[in-house]
Amino acid sequence: MNVSLTRLYLLRAVYLFVTVGFGSFLLPTIVQSSHAWDFTEGAMNCMLVTFWLLCVVGLRYPLHMLPMLMWELIWKSIWLALVALPQWVSGHMDANVQANLFACSLVVVIPLVMPWRYVYANYVRRAGEPWRLPAMS
């Protein structure tokens, strides 16, 4: 299944947006950190840097790195539905949720640029790798 050059450039634009936007606030925070991270902060920062690095790879290989965008779409959608929406509906959205709401709502771009036919053909229809090696004769 071929993906148009336009779609590849749109995907690269999303990876670039994440790389530049995310990196501009994430990397200085990590490099200039003057305190030891607790477990949660350390795990979160390490995962965010990993995500950022894989988005850098996505600039070169946008189709190979689609699982990163799918992961981003899924976790942010779940967070919006299970954390932000209930607080918004109840009228009691705390400051942390409000601060994260804008960043998570940017996920609406991903379904617009995602090559859904490619995703379906390669992640739903295509046969998976074998679970075990064939028996030797």
mmCIF file of C-alpha atoms in Angstrom:
data_model
loop_
_atom_site.group_PDB
_atom_site.id
_atom_site.type_symbol
_atom_site.label_atom_id
_atom_site.label_comp_id
_atom_site.label_asym_id
_atom_site.label_seq_id
_atom_site.Cartn_x
_atom_site.Cartn_y
_atom_site.Cartn_z
ATOM 1 C CA MET A 1 0.000 0.000 0.000
ATOM 2 C CA ASN A 2 1.484 3.321 -1.083
ATOM 3 C CA VAL A 3 1.109 6.536 0.868
ATOM 4 C CA SER A 4 1.146 9.812 -1.047
ATOM 5 C CA LEU A 5 4.088 12.152 -0.787
ATOM 6 C CA THR A 6 1.706 14.812 0.555
ATOM 7 C CA ARG A 7 0.637 12.496 3.390
ATOM 8 C CA LEU A 8 4.295 11.733 4.161
ATOM 9 C CA TYR A 9 5.024 15.461 4.406
ATOM 10 C CA LEU A 10 1.999 15.943 6.679
ATOM 11 C CA LEU A 11 3.264 13.172 8.931
ATOM 12 C CA ARG A 12 6.717 14.734 8.936
ATOM 13 C CA ALA A 13 5.122 18.063 9.877
ATOM 14 C CA VAL A 14 3.535 16.400 12.930
ATOM 15 C CA TYR A 15 6.853 14.801 13.907
ATOM 16 C CA LEU A 16 8.557 18.175 13.413
ATOM 17 C CA PHE A 17 5.911 19.930 15.510
ATOM 18 C CA VAL A 18 6.471 17.438 18.323
ATOM 19 C CA THR A 19 10.244 17.562 17.938
ATOM 20 C CA VAL A 20 10.527 21.355 17.983
ATOM 21 C CA GLY A 21 7.608 22.168 20.265
ATOM 22 C CA PHE A 22 8.148 19.422 22.780
ATOM 23 C CA GLY A 23 11.905 19.663 22.675
ATOM 24 C CA SER A 24 11.888 23.425 23.250
ATOM 25 C CA PHE A 25 10.424 23.045 26.712
ATOM 26 C CA LEU A 26 11.429 19.468 27.601
ATOM 27 C CA LEU A 27 15.155 19.502 26.897
ATOM 28 C CA PRO A 28 15.978 22.708 28.841
ATOM 29 C CA THR A 29 13.975 21.377 31.789
ATOM 30 C CA ILE A 30 15.973 18.159 31.812
ATOM 31 C CA VAL A 31 19.399 19.647 31.080
ATOM 32 C CA GLN A 32 19.028 22.474 33.608
ATOM 33 C CA SER A 33 17.407 20.380 36.339
ATOM 34 C CA SER A 34 19.026 21.273 39.645
ATOM 35 C CA HIS A 35 17.291 18.684 41.811
ATOM 36 C CA ALA A 36 17.163 14.909 41.950
ATOM 37 C CA TRP A 37 13.992 13.531 40.430
ATOM 38 C CA ASP A 38 11.681 11.362 42.462
ATOM 39 C CA PHE A 39 10.582 8.056 40.933
ATOM 40 C CA THR A 40 7.495 9.399 39.135
ATOM 41 C CA GLU A 41 9.151 12.541 37.770
ATOM 42 C CA GLY A 42 12.213 10.557 36.668
ATOM 43 C CA ALA A 43 10.163 7.870 34.921
ATOM 44 C CA MET A 44 7.970 10.479 33.225
ATOM 45 C CA ASN A 45 10.921 12.575 32.017
ATOM 46 C CA CYS A 46 12.764 9.527 30.688
ATOM 47 C CA MET A 47 9.671 8.361 28.784
ATOM 48 C CA LEU A 48 9.106 11.854 27.380
ATOM 49 C CA VAL A 49 12.700 12.100 26.156
ATOM 50 C CA THR A 50 12.354 8.670 24.562
ATOM 51 C CA PHE A 51 9.139 9.736 22.827
ATOM 52 C CA TRP A 52 10.883 12.907 21.648
ATOM 53 C CA LEU A 53 13.853 10.933 20.263
ATOM 54 C CA LEU A 54 11.542 8.529 18.419
ATOM 55 C CA CYS A 55 9.705 11.493 16.887
ATOM 56 C CA VAL A 56 13.081 12.733 15.626
ATOM 57 C CA VAL A 57 13.443 9.329 13.930
ATOM 58 C CA GLY A 58 9.915 9.825 12.547
ATOM 59 C CA LEU A 59 11.166 12.794 10.527
ATOM 60 C CA ARG A 60 13.171 10.355 8.419
ATOM 61 C CA TYR A 61 10.901 7.307 8.652
ATOM 62 C CA PRO A 62 7.345 8.629 9.085
ATOM 63 C CA LEU A 63 5.593 5.339 8.303
ATOM 64 C CA HIS A 64 7.843 3.164 10.441
ATOM 65 C CA MET A 65 7.206 5.414 13.417
ATOM 66 C CA LEU A 66 3.400 5.477 13.088
ATOM 67 C CA PRO A 67 3.020 3.438 16.312
ATOM 68 C CA MET A 68 4.419 6.468 18.163
ATOM 69 C CA LEU A 69 1.658 8.678 16.783
ATOM 70 C CA MET A 70 -0.939 5.987 17.480
ATOM 71 C CA TRP A 71 0.326 5.730 21.063
ATOM 72 C CA GLU A 72 0.085 9.516 21.414
ATOM 73 C CA LEU A 73 -3.435 9.561 19.965
ATOM 74 C CA ILE A 74 -4.651 6.740 22.191
ATOM 75 C CA TRP A 75 -3.224 7.868 25.536
ATOM 76 C CA LYS A 76 -4.285 11.476 25.067
ATOM 77 C CA SER A 77 -7.781 10.448 23.977
ATOM 78 C CA ILE A 78 -8.110 8.212 27.032
ATOM 79 C CA TRP A 79 -6.823 10.999 29.297
ATOM 80 C CA LEU A 80 -9.225 13.525 27.793
ATOM 81 C CA ALA A 81 -12.170 11.118 28.174
ATOM 82 C CA LEU A 82 -11.385 9.760 31.641
ATOM 83 C CA VAL A 83 -9.687 12.688 33.386
ATOM 84 C CA ALA A 84 -10.432 16.025 31.727
ATOM 85 C CA LEU A 85 -14.007 15.460 30.550
ATOM 86 C CA PRO A 86 -15.431 14.298 33.910
ATOM 87 C CA GLN A 87 -13.818 17.255 35.691
ATOM 88 C CA TRP A 88 -15.086 19.672 33.039
ATOM 89 C CA VAL A 89 -18.620 18.237 33.187
ATOM 90 C CA SER A 90 -18.662 18.467 36.992
ATOM 91 C CA GLY A 91 -17.360 22.050 36.849
ATOM 92 C CA HIS A 92 -14.403 21.213 39.098
ATOM 93 C CA MET A 93 -11.360 21.129 36.840
ATOM 94 C CA ASP A 94 -8.189 21.452 38.903
ATOM 95 C CA ALA A 95 -5.187 23.542 37.866
ATOM 96 C CA ASN A 96 -3.054 20.566 36.785
ATOM 97 C CA VAL A 97 -5.748 19.282 34.446
ATOM 98 C CA GLN A 98 -6.322 22.755 33.028
ATOM 99 C CA ALA A 99 -2.603 23.154 32.390
ATOM 100 C CA ASN A 100 -2.429 19.836 30.519
ATOM 101 C CA LEU A 101 -5.717 20.231 28.635
ATOM 102 C CA PHE A 102 -4.389 22.404 25.808
ATOM 103 C CA ALA A 103 -1.368 20.177 25.138
ATOM 104 C CA CYS A 104 -3.542 17.070 25.050
ATOM 105 C CA SER A 105 -6.197 18.676 22.859
ATOM 106 C CA LEU A 106 -3.601 19.176 20.094
ATOM 107 C CA VAL A 107 -3.978 15.450 19.471
ATOM 108 C CA VAL A 108 -6.881 16.303 17.130
ATOM 109 C CA VAL A 109 -4.280 16.854 14.385
ATOM 110 C CA ILE A 110 -3.114 13.234 14.383
ATOM 111 C CA PRO A 111 -6.309 11.609 13.029
ATOM 112 C CA LEU A 112 -6.343 14.203 10.249
ATOM 113 C CA VAL A 113 -2.881 13.274 8.949
ATOM 114 C CA MET A 114 -2.886 9.554 9.798
ATOM 115 C CA PRO A 115 -2.852 7.370 6.646
ATOM 116 C CA TRP A 116 -5.748 5.226 7.864
ATOM 117 C CA ARG A 117 -5.810 2.863 4.856
ATOM 118 C CA TYR A 118 -2.115 2.175 5.411
ATOM 119 C CA VAL A 119 -2.732 1.592 9.133
ATOM 120 C CA TYR A 120 -5.596 -0.792 8.356
ATOM 121 C CA ALA A 121 -3.606 -2.662 5.695
ATOM 122 C CA ASN A 122 -0.469 -3.004 7.837
ATOM 123 C CA TYR A 123 -1.769 -3.306 11.393
ATOM 124 C CA VAL A 124 -5.146 -4.992 10.972
ATOM 125 C CA ARG A 125 -5.241 -6.983 7.715
ATOM 126 C CA ARG A 126 -1.623 -8.077 7.373
ATOM 127 C CA ALA A 127 -0.708 -11.402 8.926
ATOM 128 C CA GLY A 128 1.251 -11.142 12.140
ATOM 129 C CA GLU A 129 4.624 -12.671 12.785
ATOM 130 C CA PRO A 130 4.564 -16.329 13.859
ATOM 131 C CA TRP A 131 4.329 -17.170 17.551
ATOM 132 C CA ARG A 132 6.770 -20.054 17.179
ATOM 133 C CA LEU A 133 9.126 -21.502 14.629
ATOM 134 C CA PRO A 134 7.792 -24.219 12.319
ATOM 135 C CA ALA A 135 8.548 -27.790 13.358
ATOM 136 C CA MET A 136 11.783 -29.191 11.922
ATOM 137 C CA SER A 137 11.361 -32.214 9.655
#
